[in-house]
Amino acid sequence: MERTRVFSGVKPTGHLTLGNYLGAMRRWAEVDQHRSEALFCVVDLHALTVDHDPARVRRLSRQAATLLLAAGLDPELCTLFVQSHVDEHARLSYLLECVATDGEMRRMIQYKEKAAREQRRGGSVRLSLLTYPVLMAADILAYGTDEVPVGDDQTQHVELTRDLAVRFNQRYGHTFVVPKATPPKVGARVMNLQDPVSKMGKSDDSGPGIVYLLDEPEVVEKKVMRAVTDSGRDVVYNPQERPGLANLLEILAACQGGNPEALGGVYESYGALKKDTAEAVVELLRPVQARHRELCADPAYVEGVLRRGAEKAREMARPRVDAAYRAIGLLPA
C-alpha cells in the first residue's frame, strides 16, 4: 500500500519563530515524516515577491534548513530541499499560470491586503506577489501530493491548488493528484505576545511580541514576562474576551501537552502563569538550539542533505511535470 504523500514548506522571509515550531515544525518532525512520504521545502522563490536583500535571503534559507533539521527532521525519513534547486517548480508554475485566471489571483486575500497597503503608501506590489499562489500550487502538484499541512491563512491557496488541478485534468487529461489541506489539530496559531489578536509572524523582524527559535533563554523570559494580558485578575481561558491570557495558556499547553482550559484553573496570578510559560518555552527550545549549534559547526553536512534532497525531489517531480508539458500541447525536448 502506498503511503500518503505530504508536502509543506517554510518561507525564508524572517527568522523562524515559536509559532512556526508549535504550529507546524514539531508536527512535521513528530508525526508527518513517520506516517507519510513527506517532502519539506525551503521555498526561497516565494521570498522574492517583496523587496529583499539577496544576501539575507541566502542566509535565512540556510538557517531555515538548519533549524528544520535541528527540530527533528530526519533525511532518512523525509526529503528536505530548497525550492530553487529543483527547476520543476518554476517549469510547472508557468503552465499553471496558463490555466489560472486573473480574477482568481486578485481574489486571494493576502494579495488584496498587501496590494491595498502598498496603494495607501503610494506604491505598488510586484507582479510575482499576484502570481505566487500559482507557484505554490506548482510546489504541491509537482509531487503528486495528497495532503498539505497548513494553517488557516493558507487554506485559500490550497483550495486554488485543487481548482487548478481539477481544471487542468479536465482540459488536458488526468495529470495531477487533487490534494487536500490538513489543518494542525493543536498549536495551530501562536499569537504575538504584544498584540494577541495577530499571529506571531516571522516577517515582522522586530518587536518584543515575537519569540524566535534562536532567542537566548533570558530574551525568551523577558518577552514572555512582558506579554500583554487583559483586564481582570482571575486566570481563565477565554480567547474571545481575554486573548492575551488565552495565548499564554495555549503556549503553555502546547509546550507541556496539556489543555489550556484546564490550566486556566491552576493559576491564581498572571505572574505565576507567565513564569511557568517562560520556563516551558525555554526548555522546549533548549534541545533545538543545541542541535542547531552542532549543525552550524558542520555546514558540509547540511549542504549534503540539501543536495541529496534536491536530487530526490527532482526525480519525483520531473516525470509528472514532463507529462504536464506533453498534455498541454508542448513538443517533447
PDB file of N, CA and C in Angstrom, residues 91-100 164 167-169 171-176 320-332:
ATOM      1  N   ARG A  91       9.139  25.518 -13.801  1.00  0.00           N
ATOM      2  CA  ARG A  91       8.610  24.999 -15.069  1.00  0.00           C
ATOM      3  C   ARG A  91       7.104  24.810 -14.990  1.00  0.00           C
ATOM      4  N   LEU A  92       6.654  24.193 -13.916  1.00  0.00           N
ATOM      5  CA  LEU A  92       5.227  23.905 -13.787  1.00  0.00           C
ATOM      6  C   LEU A  92       4.434  25.169 -13.482  1.00  0.00           C
ATOM      7  N   SER A  93       5.038  26.106 -12.785  1.00  0.00           N
ATOM      8  CA  SER A  93       4.324  27.329 -12.424  1.00  0.00           C
ATOM      9  C   SER A  93       3.805  28.051 -13.667  1.00  0.00           C
ATOM     10  N   TYR A  94       4.617  28.140 -14.724  1.00  0.00           N
ATOM     11  CA  TYR A  94       4.146  28.844 -15.920  1.00  0.00           C
ATOM     12  C   TYR A  94       2.969  28.121 -16.561  1.00  0.00           C
ATOM     13  N   LEU A  95       3.025  26.798 -16.602  1.00  0.00           N
ATOM     14  CA  LEU A  95       1.888  26.069 -17.177  1.00  0.00           C
ATOM     15  C   LEU A  95       0.608  26.356 -16.398  1.00  0.00           C
ATOM     16  N   LEU A  96       0.716  26.407 -15.069  1.00  0.00           N
ATOM     17  CA  LEU A  96      -0.470  26.652 -14.259  1.00  0.00           C
ATOM     18  C   LEU A  96      -0.946  28.097 -14.384  1.00  0.00           C
ATOM     19  N   GLU A  97      -0.039  29.029 -14.667  1.00  0.00           N
ATOM     20  CA  GLU A  97      -0.467  30.402 -14.955  1.00  0.00           C
ATOM     21  C   GLU A  97      -1.340  30.433 -16.209  1.00  0.00           C
ATOM     22  N   CYS A  98      -1.093  29.485 -17.113  1.00  0.00           N
ATOM     23  CA  CYS A  98      -1.889  29.414 -18.345  1.00  0.00           C
ATOM     24  C   CYS A  98      -3.243  28.738 -18.112  1.00  0.00           C
ATOM     25  N   VAL A  99      -3.470  28.265 -16.900  1.00  0.00           N
ATOM     26  CA  VAL A  99      -4.737  27.633 -16.527  1.00  0.00           C
ATOM     27  C   VAL A  99      -5.514  28.519 -15.556  1.00  0.00           C
ATOM     28  N   ALA A 100      -4.772  29.273 -14.722  1.00  0.00           N
ATOM     29  CA  ALA A 100      -5.399  30.169 -13.746  1.00  0.00           C
ATOM     30  C   ALA A 100      -5.951  31.410 -14.440  1.00  0.00           C
ATOM     31  N   LEU A 164      -7.071  24.374  -9.708  1.00  0.00           N
ATOM     32  CA  LEU A 164      -6.194  24.331 -10.880  1.00  0.00           C
ATOM     33  C   LEU A 164      -5.923  22.890 -11.316  1.00  0.00           C
ATOM     34  N   ARG A 167      -9.099  21.608 -13.032  1.00  0.00           N
ATOM     35  CA  ARG A 167      -9.275  22.269 -14.337  1.00  0.00           C
ATOM     36  C   ARG A 167      -8.277  21.716 -15.360  1.00  0.00           C
ATOM     37  N   PHE A 168      -7.025  21.559 -14.958  1.00  0.00           N
ATOM     38  CA  PHE A 168      -6.008  21.021 -15.873  1.00  0.00           C
ATOM     39  C   PHE A 168      -6.393  19.600 -16.289  1.00  0.00           C
ATOM     40  N   ASN A 169      -6.775  18.784 -15.305  1.00  0.00           N
ATOM     41  CA  ASN A 169      -7.136  17.395 -15.599  1.00  0.00           C
ATOM     42  C   ASN A 169      -8.322  17.318 -16.566  1.00  0.00           C
ATOM     43  N   ARG A 171      -9.290  19.614 -18.798  1.00  0.00           N
ATOM     44  CA  ARG A 171      -8.980  20.164 -20.124  1.00  0.00           C
ATOM     45  C   ARG A 171      -7.969  19.320 -20.892  1.00  0.00           C
ATOM     46  N   TYR A 172      -6.989  18.774 -20.195  1.00  0.00           N
ATOM     47  CA  TYR A 172      -5.842  18.194 -20.895  1.00  0.00           C
ATOM     48  C   TYR A 172      -5.576  16.728 -20.561  1.00  0.00           C
ATOM     49  N   GLY A 173      -6.437  16.138 -19.758  1.00  0.00           N
ATOM     50  CA  GLY A 173      -6.237  14.740 -19.386  1.00  0.00           C
ATOM     51  C   GLY A 173      -5.693  14.631 -17.969  1.00  0.00           C
ATOM     52  N   HIS A 174      -6.015  13.523 -17.327  1.00  0.00           N
ATOM     53  CA  HIS A 174      -5.656  13.375 -15.913  1.00  0.00           C
ATOM     54  C   HIS A 174      -4.133  13.387 -15.746  1.00  0.00           C
ATOM     55  N   THR A 175      -3.641  14.380 -15.013  1.00  0.00           N
ATOM     56  CA  THR A 175      -2.202  14.568 -14.805  1.00  0.00           C
ATOM     57  C   THR A 175      -1.857  14.720 -13.330  1.00  0.00           C
ATOM     58  N   PHE A 176      -2.715  15.405 -12.570  1.00  0.00           N
ATOM     59  CA  PHE A 176      -2.381  15.768 -11.192  1.00  0.00           C
ATOM     60  C   PHE A 176      -3.291  15.102 -10.166  1.00  0.00           C
ATOM     61  N   ARG A 320       6.145  13.889 -13.702  1.00  0.00           N
ATOM     62  CA  ARG A 320       4.812  14.493 -13.701  1.00  0.00           C
ATOM     63  C   ARG A 320       4.805  15.823 -14.449  1.00  0.00           C
ATOM     64  N   VAL A 321       5.865  16.621 -14.259  1.00  0.00           N
ATOM     65  CA  VAL A 321       5.932  17.917 -14.947  1.00  0.00           C
ATOM     66  C   VAL A 321       6.121  17.695 -16.446  1.00  0.00           C
ATOM     67  N   ASP A 322       6.949  16.724 -16.824  1.00  0.00           N
ATOM     68  CA  ASP A 322       7.102  16.398 -18.245  1.00  0.00           C
ATOM     69  C   ASP A 322       5.767  15.965 -18.848  1.00  0.00           C
ATOM     70  N   ALA A 323       5.010  15.184 -18.079  1.00  0.00           N
ATOM     71  CA  ALA A 323       3.686  14.740 -18.562  1.00  0.00           C
ATOM     72  C   ALA A 323       2.751  15.934 -18.743  1.00  0.00           C
ATOM     73  N   ALA A 324       2.843  16.910 -17.843  1.00  0.00           N
ATOM     74  CA  ALA A 324       2.013  18.110 -17.960  1.00  0.00           C
ATOM     75  C   ALA A 324       2.384  18.899 -19.212  1.00  0.00           C
ATOM     76  N   TYR A 325       3.675  18.974 -19.523  1.00  0.00           N
ATOM     77  CA  TYR A 325       4.121  19.674 -20.735  1.00  0.00           C
ATOM     78  C   TYR A 325       3.558  19.002 -21.983  1.00  0.00           C
ATOM     79  N   ARG A 326       3.589  17.681 -21.990  1.00  0.00           N
ATOM     80  CA  ARG A 326       3.039  16.968 -23.150  1.00  0.00           C
ATOM     81  C   ARG A 326       1.530  17.169 -23.234  1.00  0.00           C
ATOM     82  N   ALA A 327       0.863  17.055 -22.083  1.00  0.00           N
ATOM     83  CA  ALA A 327      -0.597  17.135 -22.070  1.00  0.00           C
ATOM     84  C   ALA A 327      -1.114  18.482 -22.562  1.00  0.00           C
ATOM     85  N   ILE A 328      -0.387  19.562 -22.225  1.00  0.00           N
ATOM     86  CA  ILE A 328      -0.883  20.898 -22.566  1.00  0.00           C
ATOM     87  C   ILE A 328      -0.555  21.263 -24.025  1.00  0.00           C
ATOM     88  N   GLY A 329       0.262  20.420 -24.687  1.00  0.00           N
ATOM     89  CA  GLY A 329       0.478  20.639 -26.119  1.00  0.00           C
ATOM     90  C   GLY A 329       1.873  21.027 -26.526  1.00  0.00           C
ATOM     91  N   LEU A 330       2.863  20.891 -25.641  1.00  0.00           N
ATOM     92  CA  LEU A 330       4.242  21.281 -25.983  1.00  0.00           C
ATOM     93  C   LEU A 330       5.013  20.093 -26.554  1.00  0.00           C
ATOM     94  N   LEU A 331       5.869  20.366 -27.540  1.00  0.00           N
ATOM     95  CA  LEU A 331       6.694  19.310 -28.127  1.00  0.00           C
ATOM     96  C   LEU A 331       7.698  18.803 -27.104  1.00  0.00           C
ATOM     97  N   PRO A 332       7.916  17.502 -27.043  1.00  0.00           N
ATOM     98  CA  PRO A 332       8.947  16.985 -26.128  1.00  0.00           C
ATOM     99  C   PRO A 332      10.323  17.429 -26.563  1.00  0.00           C
TER     100      PRO A 332
END
